[in-house]
Coordinates of C-alpha atoms in Angstrom, one line a residue:
M21 CA 146.1 91.4 88.3
S22 CA 143.1 89.1 88.2
A23 CA 143.3 88.0 91.8
A24 CA 143.2 91.6 93.1
R25 CA 140.4 92.6 90.6
E26 CA 138.2 89.7 91.6
H27 CA 137.9 90.9 95.2
G28 CA 139.6 93.1 97.7
G29 CA 142.0 91.7 100.3
A30 CA 144.3 89.8 97.9
L31 CA 147.3 90.6 100.0
D32 CA 149.2 87.3 99.3
W33 CA 148.9 88.1 95.6
A34 CA 150.2 91.6 96.2
V35 CA 153.2 90.5 98.2
A36 CA 154.1 87.8 95.6
T37 CA 153.8 90.2 92.7
F38 CA 155.3 93.4 94.1
G39 CA 157.4 92.2 97.0
G40 CA 157.8 93.2 100.6
S41 CA 156.3 91.4 103.6
R42 CA 152.6 91.5 104.7
G43 CA 153.6 93.9 107.5
D44 CA 154.9 96.4 104.9
W45 CA 151.6 96.7 103.1
L46 CA 148.8 99.1 103.7
D47 CA 145.6 97.3 102.6
L48 CA 142.9 99.7 101.5
S49 CA 141.3 97.3 99.1
T50 CA 138.4 95.9 101.1
G51 CA 136.0 98.6 102.5
I52 CA 136.2 96.8 105.8
N53 CA 136.6 98.9 109.0
P54 CA 140.3 99.0 109.7
T55 CA 139.9 99.5 113.4
P56 CA 137.9 96.8 115.2
P57 CA 136.6 97.6 118.7
P58 CA 138.2 96.1 121.8
L59 CA 137.3 92.4 121.7
P60 CA 135.4 91.0 124.7
A61 CA 136.8 88.0 126.5
L62 CA 135.0 84.9 125.4
P63 CA 133.9 82.1 127.7
H64 CA 136.0 79.0 127.3
E65 CA 133.0 76.9 126.3
A66 CA 132.5 79.1 123.2
W67 CA 135.6 77.3 121.8
T68 CA 135.0 73.8 123.3
R69 CA 131.3 73.2 123.0
L70 CA 128.8 73.2 120.2
P71 CA 126.6 76.3 120.3
E72 CA 123.3 75.8 122.2
R73 CA 119.9 77.1 121.4
A74 CA 119.9 79.7 124.2
G75 CA 123.1 81.2 122.9
E76 CA 121.9 81.2 119.3
E77 CA 118.6 82.8 120.4
A78 CA 120.5 85.5 122.3
L79 CA 122.5 86.3 119.1
I80 CA 119.2 86.6 117.1
Q81 CA 117.7 88.9 119.7
A82 CA 120.9 91.1 119.8
A83 CA 120.7 91.3 116.0
R84 CA 117.0 92.2 116.2
A85 CA 117.7 95.1 118.5
F86 CA 120.9 96.2 116.7
Y87 CA 119.2 96.4 113.3
G88 CA 115.8 97.6 114.6
C89 CA 113.8 94.7 113.3
P90 CA 110.2 94.4 114.4
P91 CA 109.2 91.4 116.6
A92 CA 107.3 89.7 113.7
A93 CA 110.4 89.6 111.4
G94 CA 112.3 86.4 110.9
I95 CA 116.1 86.5 111.2
A96 CA 118.5 83.9 109.9
A97 CA 122.1 84.0 111.0
A98 CA 124.8 82.6 108.7
P99 CA 128.6 82.3 108.6
G100 CA 128.9 85.5 106.6
S101 CA 126.4 87.2 104.3
Q102 CA 128.1 85.5 101.3
A103 CA 126.7 82.2 102.6
L104 CA 123.2 83.7 102.4
I105 CA 123.8 85.1 99.0
S106 CA 124.9 81.7 97.8
L107 CA 122.0 79.7 99.4
L108 CA 119.0 82.1 98.7
P109 CA 118.7 81.4 95.0
H110 CA 118.2 77.7 95.6
L111 CA 115.0 78.4 97.5
F112 CA 113.2 79.5 94.3
A113 CA 112.2 77.8 91.1
P114 CA 114.1 79.2 88.1
T115 CA 112.8 82.7 87.3
G116 CA 113.8 86.1 86.0
V117 CA 116.2 87.9 88.3
A118 CA 117.3 91.6 87.9
V119 CA 120.4 92.9 89.6
V120 CA 121.0 96.6 89.9
G121 CA 124.6 97.1 88.8
P122 CA 127.4 97.4 88.5
T123 CA 127.6 95.9 92.0
Y124 CA 129.1 93.1 93.9
G125 CA 129.5 90.3 91.4
G126 CA 128.6 87.5 93.8
H127 CA 124.9 88.3 93.5
A128 CA 124.4 87.7 89.8
S129 CA 126.8 84.7 89.9
A130 CA 124.8 83.0 92.7
W131 CA 121.5 83.4 90.9
R132 CA 122.9 82.2 87.6
L133 CA 124.5 79.1 89.2
A134 CA 121.1 78.2 90.6
G135 CA 119.6 78.2 87.1
H136 CA 117.9 81.6 87.1
R137 CA 117.8 84.1 84.2
V138 CA 119.8 87.1 85.3
V139 CA 119.8 90.6 83.8
E140 CA 121.7 93.6 85.0
I141 CA 119.8 96.9 85.1
N142 CA 120.8 100.5 86.0
T143 CA 117.9 101.4 88.4
P144 CA 115.5 99.4 90.6
A145 CA 112.4 100.8 88.7
A146 CA 113.6 99.1 85.5
A147 CA 112.9 95.6 87.1
D148 CA 109.1 95.9 87.0
S149 CA 108.7 94.3 83.6
L150 CA 111.8 92.2 83.6
A151 CA 111.9 90.0 86.7
S152 CA 110.1 88.6 89.7
I153 CA 113.2 88.9 91.9
L154 CA 115.2 92.1 92.2
V155 CA 118.6 92.5 93.9
V156 CA 119.7 95.9 95.1
T157 CA 122.9 96.8 97.1
N158 CA 122.1 99.9 99.2
P159 CA 124.4 101.7 99.5
N160 CA 125.9 100.3 96.4
N161 CA 129.3 98.8 96.2
P162 CA 131.5 100.1 94.6
D163 CA 130.0 103.4 93.4
G164 CA 128.2 104.4 96.7
R165 CA 124.9 105.0 95.1
S166 CA 122.0 104.9 97.5
F167 CA 118.3 104.3 96.8
E168 CA 115.4 105.9 98.8
R169 CA 113.4 103.7 101.2
D170 CA 110.1 104.8 99.8
E171 CA 111.1 103.8 96.3
L172 CA 112.3 100.4 97.4
L173 CA 109.3 99.7 99.6
A174 CA 107.0 100.5 96.7
I175 CA 108.9 98.0 94.5
A176 CA 108.7 95.4 97.3
R177 CA 105.0 95.8 97.5
R178 CA 104.6 95.4 93.7
L179 CA 106.8 92.3 93.7
A180 CA 104.9 90.8 96.7
E181 CA 101.7 91.1 94.7
R182 CA 103.1 88.6 92.2
D183 CA 104.9 86.4 94.7
G184 CA 108.2 88.1 93.9
L185 CA 111.0 89.2 96.2
L186 CA 113.2 92.3 96.7
V187 CA 116.6 91.5 98.1
V188 CA 118.4 94.5 99.6
D189 CA 122.1 94.0 100.4
E190 CA 122.9 96.5 103.2
A191 CA 126.4 95.3 103.8
F192 CA 127.7 98.9 103.9
A193 CA 124.7 100.4 105.7
D194 CA 125.7 100.1 109.4
A195 CA 127.8 103.2 109.6
D196 CA 125.0 105.3 108.0
P197 CA 121.7 103.5 108.1
G198 CA 119.5 106.4 106.9
E199 CA 117.9 104.5 104.0
S200 CA 117.9 101.0 105.6
L201 CA 114.9 98.8 105.3
A202 CA 115.7 96.7 108.4
E203 CA 112.8 98.2 110.3
E204 CA 110.5 96.9 107.5
A205 CA 111.7 93.3 107.7
G206 CA 109.0 90.8 108.1
R207 CA 106.7 92.1 105.3
S208 CA 106.1 89.9 102.4
G209 CA 108.3 90.4 99.3
L210 CA 111.4 91.7 101.2
L211 CA 114.7 90.3 102.4
V212 CA 117.5 92.5 103.8
L213 CA 121.0 91.2 104.1
R214 CA 123.4 92.6 106.7
S215 CA 127.1 91.9 107.2
F216 CA 128.5 92.0 110.7
G217 CA 132.2 91.8 109.7
K218 CA 132.5 95.0 107.7
V219 CA 131.4 97.6 110.2
F220 CA 133.0 95.8 113.2
G221 CA 136.2 95.1 111.2
L222 CA 135.9 91.4 111.9
A223 CA 135.4 89.9 108.5
G224 CA 137.3 86.8 109.5
L225 CA 134.7 86.0 112.2
R226 CA 132.2 85.2 109.3
L227 CA 128.8 86.4 110.5
G228 CA 125.9 87.8 108.5
F229 CA 122.1 88.0 108.8
A230 CA 119.0 87.8 106.6
L231 CA 116.1 89.9 107.9
T232 CA 112.9 88.7 106.3
T233 CA 109.7 86.8 106.8
P234 CA 109.7 84.0 109.4
S235 CA 109.0 81.4 106.7
L236 CA 111.9 82.5 104.5
A237 CA 114.2 82.8 107.4
Q238 CA 113.3 79.3 108.5
A239 CA 114.0 78.0 104.9
L240 CA 117.4 79.5 105.0
E241 CA 118.1 78.0 108.4
T242 CA 117.1 74.6 107.2
R243 CA 119.5 74.9 104.3
L244 CA 122.3 76.0 106.6
G245 CA 121.8 73.2 109.0
R246 CA 122.5 73.0 112.7
W247 CA 125.5 74.8 114.3
A248 CA 126.1 76.9 111.2
I249 CA 127.5 79.7 113.4
S250 CA 130.6 78.9 115.4
G251 CA 130.6 79.3 119.1
P252 CA 133.1 82.3 119.0
A253 CA 130.9 84.0 116.4
V254 CA 127.8 83.6 118.5
A255 CA 129.5 84.9 121.6
M256 CA 131.3 87.8 119.9
G257 CA 128.3 88.9 117.8
T258 CA 126.0 88.9 120.8
A259 CA 128.4 90.9 122.9
L260 CA 129.4 93.6 120.4
M261 CA 125.8 94.1 119.0
S262 CA 124.6 94.5 122.6
D263 CA 127.1 97.3 123.4
G264 CA 125.3 100.4 122.3
A265 CA 127.8 102.8 123.7
G266 CA 130.7 100.9 122.2
F267 CA 129.1 100.9 118.8
A268 CA 128.4 104.6 118.9
A269 CA 132.1 105.2 119.5
L270 CA 133.0 102.8 116.7
R271 CA 130.7 104.5 114.3
E272 CA 132.2 107.9 115.2
T273 CA 135.6 106.5 114.5
I274 CA 134.5 105.3 111.1
L275 CA 133.0 108.6 110.2
N276 CA 136.2 110.4 111.2
Q277 CA 138.3 108.0 109.1
S278 CA 135.9 108.6 106.1
H279 CA 136.3 112.3 106.5
R280 CA 140.1 111.9 106.6
L281 CA 140.0 109.9 103.4
F282 CA 137.8 112.4 101.7
E283 CA 140.2 115.2 102.7
T284 CA 143.1 113.2 101.5
L285 CA 141.6 112.8 98.0
A286 CA 140.2 116.3 97.8
D287 CA 143.6 117.9 98.6
D288 CA 144.9 116.8 95.2
D289 CA 141.6 117.1 93.3
W290 CA 141.1 113.4 92.6
T291 CA 137.6 112.9 91.1
I292 CA 135.5 111.1 93.7
A293 CA 132.9 109.1 91.8
G294 CA 131.1 107.8 94.9
R295 CA 131.6 107.1 98.5
T296 CA 130.2 105.4 101.6
P297 CA 131.5 105.8 105.2
L298 CA 133.8 102.8 104.5
F299 CA 135.3 103.6 101.1
A300 CA 135.6 106.1 98.3
L301 CA 135.6 105.4 94.6
V302 CA 138.1 107.4 92.5
R303 CA 137.7 107.9 88.8
H304 CA 140.8 108.5 86.6
D305 CA 141.6 107.5 83.0
A306 CA 144.9 106.0 84.3
A307 CA 143.4 104.1 87.2
A308 CA 145.3 100.9 86.3
T309 CA 148.6 102.8 86.2
I310 CA 147.8 104.4 89.6
F311 CA 147.0 100.9 91.0
D312 CA 150.4 99.6 89.9
A313 CA 152.2 102.7 91.2
L314 CA 150.5 102.3 94.6
C315 CA 151.4 98.6 94.7
R316 CA 155.0 99.5 94.1
R317 CA 154.8 101.5 97.3
Q318 CA 153.1 98.6 99.2
I319 CA 149.6 100.2 99.1
L320 CA 146.8 97.9 97.9
T321 CA 143.6 99.3 96.4
R322 CA 140.8 97.8 94.4
P323 CA 140.7 98.1 90.6
F324 CA 137.9 96.9 88.3
D325 CA 138.0 95.0 85.0
H326 CA 134.6 96.3 83.9
R327 CA 135.6 99.9 84.7
P328 CA 139.3 100.5 84.1
D329 CA 138.9 104.1 85.1
W330 CA 137.8 103.2 88.7
L331 CA 139.8 102.6 91.8
R332 CA 138.1 101.9 95.2
I333 CA 140.0 103.0 98.3
G334 CA 139.1 102.0 101.8
N335 CA 139.6 104.1 104.9
P336 CA 143.1 104.6 106.3
A337 CA 143.1 103.8 110.0
S338 CA 145.1 106.8 111.1
A339 CA 146.4 110.2 110.1
A340 CA 149.8 108.6 109.4
E341 CA 148.2 106.1 107.0
A342 CA 146.3 108.9 105.3
E343 CA 149.5 110.8 104.8
R344 CA 151.2 107.8 103.4
L345 CA 148.4 107.4 100.9
R346 CA 148.5 111.1 100.0
D347 CA 152.2 110.9 99.3
A348 CA 151.8 107.7 97.2
L349 CA 149.0 109.2 95.2
R350 CA 151.0 112.4 94.5
A351 CA 154.0 110.2 93.4
A352 CA 151.7 108.2 91.1
R353 CA 150.3 111.3 89.5
Y354 CA 153.8 112.6 89.0
E355 CA 154.8 109.4 87.2
I356 CA 151.8 109.6 85.0
E357 CA 152.4 113.2 84.1
A358 CA 156.1 112.5 83.4
E359 CA 155.1 109.6 81.1
L360 CA 152.7 111.9 79.2
G361 CA 155.3 114.6 79.0
A362 CA 157.8 112.2 77.5

């Protein structure tokens, strides 16, 4: 089960382990929007020519408007926010880094690989005496915890006073950006990560952004090198982030899907330990057994080695998919109760 536990989307592993074809499976393991918007037609040269400065600048300006960044903020675009997560630690001399967890494991791993001393903490405030760099995912993955803007801004100010940095990963914030710090980007001691692919349902496009000071954005761009973003990603990102009405409709669809998932889980009294508009976290002592039972019915969810009582479930795209999930969860519960009764 290690491939599925390491990250969502391990559909090849699921097919090889439990059978069926890819088309048979309902993949709810990733927290990625399952219904991308209609894709705009791309100019032919997006595929045939290297991206040019004008196009790259248009992408940055579209991101600035979409995320609400002030004019003074620096913005670095990358082929996915994971690229930024991996590169950022190499811009700093080894130091103490605190990661609020449990959260996406790629953060702690990247800082450790770059030679930093990493500790995991439960709340952002606990970092004050432990580290000069703090990493917070807001809303958090996988438990959906959110942290208030004022609290995070106060921490960013304290870190900036000693040349530290607050890194806020807002990969799941687009559908509900109430506590986002994107509007504060550009101030010293703050870097905000945003993921284009999750909310737009286009993870394969590989596009992400760092919203920060101009100097830190420039350092990231230098590390990334020229033409880091593909021509199709430049064109697609610019078009979709510039379509305000289209995104409003997309966001409404996501919120409706989230409500449908919540109703599906609430119908049978599953314990919801946390949620964002793109996923819900279920807690059950037999989560591993439920995971297997769902896989036998070609439904892939996301288990966790460090919390064997957790199961993360992404949004079903339709009422029919939600009903399929509901039926499978009921069958899984019946199997568990039958085993206990035996």
